[in-house]
Coordinates of C-alpha atoms in Angstrom, one line a residue:
Chain A
M1 CA 25.1 -26.8 12.3
E2 CA 22.1 -25.6 10.3
I3 CA 19.8 -27.9 12.2
L4 CA 21.0 -26.5 15.5
M5 CA 20.5 -23.0 14.3
A6 CA 17.0 -23.9 13.0
F7 CA 16.2 -25.0 16.6
V8 CA 17.6 -21.8 18.1
V9 CA 15.6 -19.7 15.6
G10 CA 12.5 -21.7 16.3
I11 CA 12.9 -21.0 20.0
L12 CA 13.4 -17.3 19.4
F13 CA 10.2 -17.2 17.3
M14 CA 8.3 -19.1 20.0
T15 CA 9.5 -16.7 22.7
A16 CA 8.7 -13.7 20.5
T17 CA 5.2 -14.9 19.7
Y18 CA 4.5 -15.6 23.4
L19 CA 5.8 -12.1 24.4
M20 CA 3.8 -10.3 21.7
L21 CA 0.6 -11.9 22.9
S22 CA 0.9 -10.5 26.4
K23 CA -0.8 -7.4 27.7
S24 CA 2.1 -5.1 28.7
L25 CA 3.4 -2.9 25.9
L26 CA 7.1 -3.3 27.0
R27 CA 6.9 -7.1 26.8
I28 CA 5.5 -6.7 23.3
I29 CA 8.4 -4.5 22.3
V30 CA 10.9 -7.0 23.7
G31 CA 9.0 -9.6 21.7
T32 CA 9.5 -7.6 18.5
G33 CA 13.2 -7.3 19.3
I34 CA 13.5 -11.1 19.7
L35 CA 11.5 -11.6 16.5
S36 CA 13.9 -9.6 14.5
H37 CA 16.9 -11.4 16.1
G38 CA 15.2 -14.7 14.9
A39 CA 14.7 -13.3 11.4
H40 CA 18.3 -12.1 11.1
L41 CA 19.7 -15.4 12.4
L42 CA 17.5 -17.2 9.9
L43 CA 18.8 -15.1 7.1
L44 CA 22.3 -16.0 8.1
T45 CA 21.5 -19.7 8.4
M46 CA 19.7 -19.9 5.1
G47 CA 22.6 -18.3 3.3
G48 CA 24.6 -21.4 4.3
L49 CA 26.9 -21.9 7.2
K50 CA 29.7 -23.6 5.3
R51 CA 33.3 -22.9 6.5
G52 CA 35.2 -20.2 4.7
A53 CA 37.2 -17.0 5.3
A54 CA 35.5 -13.8 6.3
P55 CA 34.5 -12.0 3.1
L56 CA 37.6 -9.9 2.8
L57 CA 39.7 -10.2 -0.3
G58 CA 42.9 -9.5 1.7
E59 CA 42.4 -12.9 3.3
N60 CA 43.6 -14.6 0.1
A61 CA 41.6 -17.7 1.1
E62 CA 40.4 -20.5 -1.3
A63 CA 36.8 -20.2 -0.2
Y64 CA 34.9 -17.3 1.4
T65 CA 31.5 -17.2 3.2
D66 CA 28.6 -15.9 1.3
P67 CA 28.7 -12.1 1.5
L68 CA 25.2 -11.4 0.3
P69 CA 23.2 -12.5 3.4
Q70 CA 25.5 -10.5 5.6
A71 CA 24.8 -7.4 3.6
L72 CA 21.1 -8.2 3.8
I73 CA 21.2 -8.7 7.5
L74 CA 23.1 -5.4 8.0
T75 CA 20.3 -3.6 6.1
A76 CA 17.6 -5.4 8.0
I77 CA 19.3 -4.6 11.4
V78 CA 19.5 -0.9 10.8
I79 CA 15.9 -0.8 9.6
S80 CA 14.6 -2.7 12.6
F81 CA 16.8 -0.6 14.8
G82 CA 15.1 2.6 13.5
V83 CA 11.6 1.1 13.8
T84 CA 12.3 -0.1 17.4
A85 CA 13.6 3.3 18.4
F86 CA 10.4 4.9 17.0
F87 CA 8.3 2.2 18.7
L88 CA 9.9 2.8 22.1
V89 CA 9.4 6.6 21.9
L90 CA 5.9 6.0 20.8
A91 CA 5.3 3.7 23.8
Y92 CA 6.7 6.4 26.0
R93 CA 4.5 9.1 24.6
A94 CA 1.5 6.8 24.8
Y95 CA 2.2 6.1 28.4
Q96 CA 2.4 9.8 29.1
E97 CA -0.8 10.6 27.3
L98 CA -3.0 7.6 27.9
G99 CA -1.6 6.7 31.4
T100 CA -1.5 3.0 30.8
D101 CA 0.8 0.4 29.2
N102 CA -1.9 -2.2 29.2
L103 CA -3.0 -3.0 25.6
E104 CA -6.3 -4.3 26.9
K105 CA -7.1 -0.8 28.1
M106 CA -6.1 0.8 24.9
R107 CA -9.3 0.0 22.9
G108 CA -11.8 2.8 23.8
T109 CA -14.7 3.6 21.6
E110 CA -14.1 7.3 21.3
G111 CA -14.5 8.1 17.7
N112 CA -14.9 4.4 16.8
E113 CA -18.7 3.8 17.2
Chain B
M1 CA 19.4 1.7 -20.1
N2 CA 17.3 4.6 -19.3
N3 CA 17.9 7.0 -16.4
L4 CA 14.4 8.4 -16.7
I5 CA 12.9 5.6 -14.6
V6 CA 14.8 6.5 -11.5
L7 CA 13.4 10.1 -11.5
P8 CA 10.0 9.3 -9.9
I9 CA 12.0 8.0 -6.9
L10 CA 14.7 10.6 -7.0
I11 CA 12.6 13.7 -7.2
P12 CA 10.5 13.1 -4.1
L13 CA 13.6 11.9 -2.2
L14 CA 15.5 15.1 -2.9
T15 CA 12.4 17.2 -2.3
G16 CA 11.9 15.5 1.1
A17 CA 15.5 16.1 2.0
I18 CA 15.4 19.8 1.0
L19 CA 12.1 20.3 2.8
I20 CA 13.7 19.3 6.1
F21 CA 15.7 22.6 6.0
F22 CA 12.6 24.7 5.6
S23 CA 10.5 23.3 8.4
K24 CA 9.3 26.6 9.8
R25 CA 8.6 28.3 6.5
V26 CA 5.3 26.9 5.5
M27 CA 4.8 28.8 2.2
A28 CA 8.3 27.8 0.9
Q29 CA 7.5 24.2 1.8
R30 CA 4.2 24.4 -0.1
W31 CA 5.8 25.8 -3.2
I32 CA 8.7 23.4 -3.3
A33 CA 6.4 20.4 -2.7
T34 CA 4.0 21.5 -5.4
L35 CA 6.6 22.1 -8.0
S36 CA 8.3 18.8 -7.4
S37 CA 5.0 17.0 -7.5
I38 CA 4.2 18.5 -10.9
A39 CA 7.7 17.5 -12.1
T40 CA 7.1 13.9 -10.9
I41 CA 3.8 13.8 -12.9
I42 CA 5.5 15.0 -16.1
V43 CA 8.3 12.5 -15.7
S44 CA 6.0 9.6 -15.0
F45 CA 3.9 10.5 -18.0
L46 CA 7.0 10.5 -20.1
I47 CA 7.9 7.0 -18.8
V48 CA 4.5 5.7 -19.7
Q49 CA 4.9 7.0 -23.2
K50 CA 8.4 5.6 -23.5
V51 CA 7.3 2.1 -22.3
R52 CA 4.4 2.3 -24.7
S53 CA 6.7 3.0 -27.7
E54 CA 9.8 1.0 -26.8
G55 CA 8.7 -1.7 -24.4
I56 CA 9.9 -2.5 -20.9
Q57 CA 12.6 -0.1 -19.6
S58 CA 15.2 -1.4 -17.2
L59 CA 18.0 0.3 -15.5
N60 CA 21.0 -1.5 -13.9
I61 CA 22.1 0.7 -11.0
S62 CA 25.8 1.5 -11.2
S63 CA 26.0 -0.6 -14.4
W64 CA 26.3 -3.9 -12.6
D65 CA 24.8 -6.6 -14.9
A66 CA 21.3 -7.7 -14.2
P67 CA 21.3 -10.5 -11.7
F68 CA 24.2 -9.1 -9.7
G69 CA 23.2 -5.5 -9.1
I70 CA 19.9 -3.9 -8.2
T71 CA 17.8 -3.4 -11.3
L72 CA 14.9 -1.0 -11.6
V73 CA 12.3 -2.1 -14.0
S74 CA 9.4 -0.1 -15.5
D75 CA 7.0 -2.2 -17.4
M76 CA 3.6 -0.8 -18.3
F77 CA 1.9 -2.0 -15.1
S78 CA 4.4 -0.3 -12.8
S79 CA 4.7 2.8 -14.9
L80 CA 0.9 3.3 -14.9
L81 CA 0.9 2.8 -11.2
V82 CA 3.7 5.4 -10.7
L83 CA 1.8 7.9 -12.8
T84 CA -1.4 7.3 -10.8
T85 CA 0.6 7.6 -7.6
S86 CA 2.1 10.9 -8.7
I87 CA -1.3 12.4 -9.7
I88 CA -2.8 11.3 -6.4
G89 CA 0.1 12.7 -4.5
F90 CA -0.3 16.1 -6.2
V91 CA -4.1 16.4 -5.5
I92 CA -3.7 15.3 -1.9
L93 CA -0.9 17.8 -1.5
I94 CA -3.2 20.6 -2.7
Y95 CA -5.9 19.4 -0.3
S96 CA -3.4 19.4 2.6
F97 CA -2.7 23.1 2.3
K98 CA -6.0 24.1 3.8
S99 CA -6.8 21.0 5.7
I100 CA -3.8 19.7 7.6
G101 CA -3.2 22.7 9.9
E102 CA -0.1 24.8 10.5
E103 CA 1.1 22.8 13.5
R104 CA 1.6 19.7 11.5
E105 CA 3.0 21.6 8.6
K106 CA 5.8 22.9 10.8
F107 CA 6.7 19.5 12.0
Y108 CA 8.0 18.0 8.7
Y109 CA 4.6 17.0 7.3
Y110 CA 5.6 17.7 3.6
A111 CA 9.0 16.1 4.0
V112 CA 7.5 12.8 5.3
F113 CA 4.8 13.1 2.7
N114 CA 7.4 13.0 0.0
F115 CA 9.3 10.1 1.7
L116 CA 6.1 8.2 1.6
L117 CA 5.9 8.8 -2.2
V118 CA 9.5 7.6 -2.5
G119 CA 8.6 4.4 -0.8
V120 CA 5.5 3.8 -3.0
N121 CA 7.2 4.7 -6.3
G122 CA 10.2 2.7 -5.4
A123 CA 8.1 -0.4 -4.5
F124 CA 6.4 -0.2 -7.9
T125 CA 9.6 0.3 -9.8
T126 CA 12.1 -2.1 -8.2
G127 CA 13.2 -5.4 -9.8
D128 CA 14.8 -6.9 -6.7
I129 CA 13.0 -8.7 -4.0
F130 CA 15.1 -7.4 -1.1
N131 CA 15.0 -3.9 -2.5
L132 CA 11.2 -4.2 -2.5
F133 CA 11.5 -4.9 1.2
V134 CA 13.6 -1.8 1.8
F135 CA 11.1 0.4 -0.2
F136 CA 8.3 -1.2 1.9
E137 CA 10.1 0.0 5.0
V138 CA 10.6 3.5 3.6
M139 CA 6.9 3.6 2.9
L140 CA 6.0 2.1 6.3
M141 CA 8.3 4.3 8.3
S142 CA 6.8 7.4 6.7
S143 CA 3.3 6.1 7.2
Y144 CA 4.0 5.6 11.0
V145 CA 5.1 9.2 11.3
L146 CA 2.2 10.5 9.3
L147 CA -0.2 8.4 11.3
V148 CA 1.0 9.6 14.7
L149 CA 1.9 13.2 13.7
G150 CA -0.2 15.5 15.9
G151 CA -0.2 13.1 18.8
T152 CA -3.9 13.0 19.8
K153 CA -5.0 10.1 22.0
I154 CA -6.7 8.1 19.2
Q155 CA -3.6 8.5 17.0
L156 CA -1.2 7.3 19.7
R157 CA -3.4 4.3 20.5
E158 CA -3.9 3.2 16.9
S159 CA -0.3 3.8 15.8
I160 CA 0.8 1.3 18.4
K161 CA -1.3 -1.4 16.8
Y162 CA -0.5 -0.4 13.3
L163 CA 3.2 -0.4 14.1
L164 CA 3.1 -3.7 15.8
V165 CA 1.3 -5.4 12.9
N166 CA 3.7 -4.0 10.4
V167 CA 6.8 -4.9 12.4
I168 CA 5.6 -8.5 12.5
S169 CA 4.8 -8.5 8.8
S170 CA 8.2 -7.0 8.0
A171 CA 9.9 -9.8 10.0
L172 CA 7.9 -12.3 8.1
F173 CA 9.0 -10.6 4.8
V174 CA 12.7 -11.0 5.9
I175 CA 12.0 -14.7 6.7
A176 CA 10.3 -15.2 3.4
V177 CA 13.2 -13.7 1.5
A178 CA 15.6 -15.9 3.5
Y179 CA 13.7 -19.0 2.5
L180 CA 13.5 -17.9 -1.1
Y181 CA 17.2 -17.1 -1.2
S182 CA 18.1 -20.5 0.3
V183 CA 16.1 -22.3 -2.4
V184 CA 16.9 -20.3 -5.5
G185 CA 20.1 -18.4 -4.5
T186 CA 19.2 -15.1 -6.1
L187 CA 17.3 -11.9 -5.3
N188 CA 16.7 -10.3 -8.7
M189 CA 13.1 -10.9 -9.6
A190 CA 13.6 -11.9 -13.2
H191 CA 16.3 -14.3 -12.2
V192 CA 14.3 -15.8 -9.4
S193 CA 11.5 -16.4 -11.9
L194 CA 13.9 -18.1 -14.2
R195 CA 15.4 -20.3 -11.5
I196 CA 11.9 -21.4 -10.2
A197 CA 10.9 -22.3 -13.8
E198 CA 14.1 -24.4 -14.1
V199 CA 13.2 -26.5 -11.0
G200 CA 9.5 -26.5 -11.8
Q201 CA 8.2 -25.2 -8.5
P202 CA 8.7 -28.0 -5.9
V203 CA 6.5 -28.0 -2.8
I204 CA 8.9 -25.8 -0.8
I205 CA 8.4 -23.0 -3.4
T206 CA 4.6 -23.3 -2.9
V207 CA 5.1 -23.0 0.8
I208 CA 7.1 -19.8 0.2
A209 CA 4.4 -18.6 -2.1
V210 CA 1.9 -18.9 0.7
L211 CA 4.3 -17.1 3.1
F212 CA 4.6 -14.2 0.6
L213 CA 0.8 -14.2 0.4
V214 CA 0.6 -13.8 4.2
V215 CA 3.2 -11.0 4.1
Y216 CA 1.6 -9.0 1.3
G217 CA -1.8 -9.8 2.5
L218 CA -1.0 -8.1 5.8
K219 CA 0.0 -5.0 4.0
G220 CA -2.9 -5.2 1.5
A221 CA -5.6 -6.1 4.0
I222 CA -7.1 -9.3 2.5
F223 CA -9.5 -11.5 4.3
P224 CA -8.1 -13.0 7.5
L225 CA -5.4 -10.4 7.7
Y226 CA -7.4 -7.1 7.4
F227 CA -8.3 -6.8 11.1
W228 CA -5.8 -4.0 11.8
M229 CA -7.1 -1.7 9.1
P230 CA -10.5 -0.3 10.2
G231 CA -9.0 1.0 13.5
S232 CA -5.7 2.3 12.1
Y233 CA -7.3 4.1 9.2
Y234 CA -9.8 5.7 11.4
A235 CA -7.2 7.6 13.4
P236 CA -5.2 9.9 11.0
P237 CA -6.3 13.3 9.6
I238 CA -8.1 13.2 6.2
P239 CA -5.3 13.9 3.7
V240 CA -3.2 11.2 5.3
L241 CA -6.1 8.8 5.4
A242 CA -6.7 9.5 1.6
L243 CA -3.0 8.8 1.0
F244 CA -3.1 5.6 2.9
G245 CA -6.4 4.4 1.5
A246 CA -5.3 5.1 -2.1
L247 CA -1.7 3.9 -2.0
L248 CA -0.6 1.7 0.9
T249 CA -2.9 -1.3 0.5
K250 CA -2.4 -1.1 -3.3
V251 CA 1.3 -1.6 -2.9
G252 CA 0.4 -4.9 -1.2
V253 CA -1.9 -5.8 -4.0
Y254 CA 0.8 -4.9 -6.6
S255 CA 3.3 -7.1 -4.8
I256 CA 0.9 -10.0 -4.7
T257 CA 0.2 -9.5 -8.4
R258 CA 3.9 -9.3 -9.3
T259 CA 5.0 -12.4 -7.3
Y260 CA 2.0 -14.5 -8.3
T261 CA 2.4 -13.7 -12.0
L262 CA 6.2 -13.7 -12.2
F263 CA 7.3 -16.3 -9.6
F264 CA 4.7 -18.7 -8.5
Y265 CA 2.6 -19.5 -11.6
H266 CA 3.5 -23.2 -11.9
D267 CA 1.2 -24.7 -9.3
A268 CA -1.8 -22.4 -10.0
G269 CA -4.2 -25.1 -9.0
F270 CA -3.2 -24.6 -5.4
T271 CA -1.8 -21.1 -5.0
H272 CA -4.1 -19.2 -7.2
Q273 CA -7.2 -21.1 -6.0
L274 CA -6.2 -20.1 -2.4
L275 CA -5.8 -16.5 -3.6
G276 CA -9.2 -16.7 -5.3
I277 CA -10.9 -18.0 -2.1
L278 CA -9.3 -15.4 0.1
A279 CA -10.2 -12.7 -2.4
I280 CA -13.9 -13.7 -2.4
L281 CA -14.0 -13.8 1.4
S282 CA -12.4 -10.3 1.4
I283 CA -15.2 -9.1 -0.8
I284 CA -17.8 -10.6 1.5
V285 CA -16.3 -9.3 4.7
G286 CA -15.8 -5.9 3.1
V287 CA -19.4 -5.5 2.0
I288 CA -20.7 -6.7 5.3
G289 CA -18.6 -4.0 7.0
A290 CA -19.6 -1.4 4.5
I291 CA -23.3 -1.9 5.0
A292 CA -23.1 -2.4 8.7
Y293 CA -21.7 1.0 9.8
W294 CA -23.3 4.4 10.1
D295 CA -20.0 6.1 10.2
I296 CA -19.0 7.6 6.9
K297 CA -15.3 7.0 7.3
N298 CA -15.8 3.3 8.2
I299 CA -18.0 2.8 5.2
V300 CA -15.3 4.0 2.8
I301 CA -12.6 2.1 4.8
Y302 CA -14.5 -1.2 4.4
N303 CA -14.9 -0.4 0.7
I304 CA -11.1 -0.6 0.4
I305 CA -11.3 -4.3 1.4
V306 CA -14.0 -5.0 -1.2
A307 CA -11.9 -3.4 -3.9
V308 CA -8.7 -5.4 -2.9
G309 CA -10.8 -8.5 -3.0
V310 CA -12.1 -7.7 -6.5
I311 CA -8.6 -6.9 -7.9
L312 CA -7.1 -10.1 -6.4
Y313 CA -9.9 -12.2 -7.7
G314 CA -9.1 -11.0 -11.2
I315 CA -5.4 -11.9 -10.6
S316 CA -6.3 -15.3 -9.3
V317 CA -8.2 -16.3 -12.4
M318 CA -5.2 -15.5 -14.6
T319 CA -6.9 -15.2 -18.0
P320 CA -5.7 -12.3 -20.2
D321 CA -9.1 -10.5 -19.8
S322 CA -9.2 -10.8 -16.0
L323 CA -5.6 -9.6 -15.7
A324 CA -6.4 -6.6 -17.8
G325 CA -9.5 -6.0 -15.8
S326 CA -7.5 -6.1 -12.5
V327 CA -5.0 -3.6 -13.8
Y328 CA -7.8 -1.3 -15.0
Y329 CA -9.7 -1.7 -11.8
L330 CA -6.6 -1.1 -9.6
L331 CA -5.9 2.3 -11.2
H332 CA -9.6 3.2 -11.1
D333 CA -9.8 2.3 -7.4
M334 CA -6.7 4.3 -6.4
I335 CA -8.2 7.4 -8.0
I336 CA -11.8 7.0 -6.7
K337 CA -10.8 6.0 -3.1
A338 CA -8.7 9.1 -2.8
A339 CA -11.6 11.1 -4.2
L340 CA -14.1 9.6 -1.7
F341 CA -11.9 10.0 1.3
L342 CA -11.3 13.7 0.4
L343 CA -15.1 14.2 -0.1
V344 CA -15.8 12.5 3.2
G345 CA -13.2 14.8 4.7
I346 CA -15.1 17.9 3.4
V347 CA -18.4 16.5 4.9
I348 CA -16.7 16.1 8.2
A349 CA -15.1 19.5 8.0
V350 CA -18.6 21.0 7.3
T351 CA -20.6 19.1 9.9
G352 CA -18.0 18.4 12.6
T353 CA -19.1 14.7 12.8
S354 CA -18.7 11.5 10.9
N355 CA -21.8 9.9 12.3
L356 CA -24.3 9.6 9.5
K357 CA -27.3 9.8 11.8
K358 CA -26.3 13.3 12.8
I359 CA -26.0 14.6 9.2
S360 CA -28.7 15.5 6.7
G361 CA -29.7 18.0 4.1
L362 CA -26.3 19.1 2.9
I363 CA -27.3 19.4 -0.7
K364 CA -29.1 22.7 -0.2
H365 CA -26.0 24.5 0.9
Y366 CA -23.3 22.5 -0.8
P367 CA -24.7 21.4 -4.2
G368 CA -21.2 21.1 -5.7
L369 CA -20.0 18.8 -3.0
A370 CA -23.2 16.7 -3.2
W371 CA -23.0 16.1 -7.0
T372 CA -19.3 15.4 -6.9
F373 CA -20.0 12.9 -4.2
F374 CA -22.8 11.4 -6.3
I375 CA -20.6 11.0 -9.4
A376 CA -17.8 9.5 -7.3
A377 CA -20.3 7.0 -5.7
M378 CA -21.6 6.0 -9.2
A379 CA -18.0 5.5 -10.4
L380 CA -17.2 3.4 -7.3
A381 CA -20.2 1.1 -7.9
G382 CA -19.3 0.8 -11.6
I383 CA -22.1 2.5 -13.5
P384 CA -21.3 2.4 -17.3
P385 CA -19.9 5.7 -18.5
L386 CA -17.7 6.0 -15.5
S387 CA -14.4 4.3 -14.7
G388 CA -15.5 1.4 -12.4
F389 CA -17.4 -0.3 -15.2
I390 CA -14.9 -1.6 -17.7
G391 CA -12.6 -3.1 -15.0
K392 CA -15.3 -5.0 -13.4
V393 CA -16.7 -6.2 -16.8
L394 CA -13.4 -7.5 -17.8
I395 CA -12.9 -9.2 -14.4
V396 CA -16.3 -10.8 -14.5
K397 CA -15.8 -11.8 -18.2
G398 CA -12.4 -13.4 -17.3
G399 CA -14.1 -15.1 -14.3
F400 CA -16.7 -16.7 -16.6
E401 CA -14.0 -17.7 -19.2
G402 CA -12.0 -19.3 -16.4
E403 CA -15.1 -21.2 -15.4
S404 CA -15.1 -19.6 -11.9
Y405 CA -18.9 -18.9 -11.9
V406 CA -19.4 -18.5 -8.2
G407 CA -16.6 -16.0 -7.8
A408 CA -17.8 -13.9 -10.8
A409 CA -21.3 -13.9 -9.5
I410 CA -20.1 -12.7 -6.1
V411 CA -18.1 -9.9 -7.7
L412 CA -21.3 -8.8 -9.5
M413 CA -23.4 -9.0 -6.3
S414 CA -20.9 -7.1 -4.4
S415 CA -21.3 -4.1 -6.7
L416 CA -24.9 -3.9 -5.6
L417 CA -24.1 -3.8 -1.9
V418 CA -21.2 -1.3 -2.5
L419 CA -23.7 0.9 -4.3
F420 CA -26.1 0.5 -1.4
S421 CA -23.5 1.4 1.2
I422 CA -22.3 4.5 -0.6
M423 CA -25.8 5.7 -1.6
K424 CA -26.7 5.3 2.1
I425 CA -24.3 8.2 2.7
F426 CA -25.8 10.2 -0.2
I427 CA -29.4 9.7 0.7
N428 CA -29.1 10.2 4.5
G429 CA -26.4 12.8 4.5
F430 CA -27.3 15.0 1.5
W431 CA -31.1 14.7 1.2
G432 CA -33.6 15.3 4.0
E433 CA -34.1 18.2 6.4
D434 CA -31.7 21.0 6.8
R435 CA -29.8 20.9 10.1
S436 CA -27.5 23.3 11.8
Y437 CA -24.1 22.1 13.0
D438 CA -21.9 23.6 15.6
V439 CA -18.5 23.8 14.0
K440 CA -15.9 26.3 15.3
E441 CA -14.7 27.7 12.1
K442 CA -16.1 27.6 8.6
A443 CA -14.4 25.1 6.3
P444 CA -12.8 26.4 3.1
V445 CA -15.1 24.2 1.0
K446 CA -14.3 25.8 -2.3
W447 CA -10.6 25.2 -2.0
L448 CA -11.0 21.7 -0.6
L449 CA -13.3 20.7 -3.4
I450 CA -10.7 21.3 -6.1
S451 CA -8.9 18.0 -5.4
P452 CA -11.8 15.6 -5.4
V453 CA -13.2 17.4 -8.5
I454 CA -9.9 16.9 -10.3
L455 CA -10.0 13.2 -9.4
V456 CA -13.6 12.7 -10.3
I457 CA -13.0 14.4 -13.7
L458 CA -10.0 12.1 -14.2
S459 CA -12.2 9.1 -13.3
A460 CA -14.8 10.1 -15.8
L461 CA -12.3 10.6 -18.5
Y462 CA -10.7 7.3 -17.6
G463 CA -14.1 5.7 -18.2
L464 CA -15.1 7.6 -21.3
G465 CA -11.6 7.4 -22.9
S466 CA -11.3 3.7 -22.3
E467 CA -10.9 3.1 -26.1
A468 CA -7.6 5.1 -25.9
I469 CA -6.5 3.6 -22.6
L470 CA -7.2 0.0 -23.1
P471 CA -4.1 -0.7 -25.4
Y472 CA -1.9 0.5 -22.4
I473 CA -3.8 -1.8 -20.1
Y474 CA -3.5 -4.8 -22.4
Q475 CA 0.2 -4.1 -22.7
A476 CA 0.4 -4.3 -18.9
A477 CA -1.6 -7.4 -18.8
E478 CA 0.5 -9.1 -21.5
T479 CA 3.6 -8.8 -19.4
L480 CA 1.7 -10.2 -16.4
S481 CA 0.4 -13.2 -18.3
D482 CA 3.8 -13.9 -20.0
P483 CA 6.7 -13.6 -17.6
S484 CA 9.3 -14.3 -20.4
I485 CA 8.8 -10.7 -21.7
Y486 CA 9.8 -9.4 -18.3
I487 CA 12.7 -11.8 -17.9
Q488 CA 14.1 -11.0 -21.4
A489 CA 13.8 -7.3 -20.8
V490 CA 15.8 -7.5 -17.6
L491 CA 18.3 -10.3 -18.2
K492 CA 18.7 -9.4 -22.0
E493 CA 19.4 -13.0 -23.1

């Protein structure tokens, strides 16, 4: 199971890298979304995918899944959610002000000589 | 157990939260921010004294025992960094009053400013690797907002790049933590160190070490990963730039130091040599950039890369002297970079340009500014009575003791070029013919000069009083060279 997940995560990273190397800003943001999906899945996988009950003490099971990676992922998800929301609004503002979503055109030498 | 060490995180956090309610009342904001800033300085000074007299202070949050809960740890290294951060936060705050402009002040500038300090102080104090990630994000989120606040074209453009780079490096941080967790099964730094020592650093740990170097190198701008910095740091207004230049990259440097002295010290032949090579290359790239530009902001920005290289070179050698030198130099560099950026800001406020070819003869009208800048430049290059000297001496001495002659020679040579790059500003900008500049309103030079003067005086005292300060520095270096002190203080075995 871990090996399958490793391949999935690898493909996600590959897609994310490809998207983030493109010119359009929206494709780049989609790429960052996929990158964080990959990172979160990797965190889950690396915590171990052995069978066990959901980490609820009421289940009264003999073995539970590791609760720590799940807490870490939850933290990482909300952080990347906040950052992505900020990034999207920033991209919107940049589109309004600069009139382009092409990163190649966002260099400019104004104030950078 | 000591609740004192949580206060440098808690005070700015509460202040930031309170300031949100006063967003339209600028004077109230300034007073609250100033008072809390002074309180933070006092508290962090007390922590330094406490660590000096009683050894490493650790605090288990909610009284969960060490490897299971989050532990905050203040050893001498982090408490000194927290003290320096608080002082720099205070002086930049004072500078902001007359420099940042009312528009920004009304849009939560001081609140975000305090949240940035929360992130930095937290990153220095935490003893948990995932908590370090969270404090990195607190710091980065605030830095995104501070970078883009105001919304001019250059800020929007550069924020996008800065944000993208940091989103990628944060994802890499999560990946690195995931790998580390799967190998050692713990997140508490002291416990991670213990577990790695038990298995004796197999190759997979070395791979993770390099991954951490990439992550922190992206934050700290070391050689192949510095490319985002010159553009991004060019964009924000001066107080924000000073805050970034003094604090943000140094958190990356601190994290590299912490992980490479606490976790990954078993295969130093590979990891530390790699770190050493990258540090040397950073120095070279930094000085090339510093002497190439005729823009005063760019010159100081490239000097950050040089300093990061020098500090990390000291870490990579791993002798007691070079570690002490790195600690000393790190504190010196935080102070002096903040001072230089603030001084550069005054020059820009007076002349309306940052192009060195359009500035000359400032010394006639602004002698105070000129001589402060001169002393700051001397301190940056490491002229003996000032603070840059002893750090570099110890690093070079450590380099020779560690038989790393080429690196030590490059560190020495770099001082010369750093001096050249900064004296270029002094000679061209302050000497020469008097010129007139068209600036819309007169800059409040006297007020603005207070902050850099405080920092330069501190830097001079730091150099002159090194006899008194060196025991603290050596105590910090001792913890770095002997991880068992740290582990025992946290796990209490």
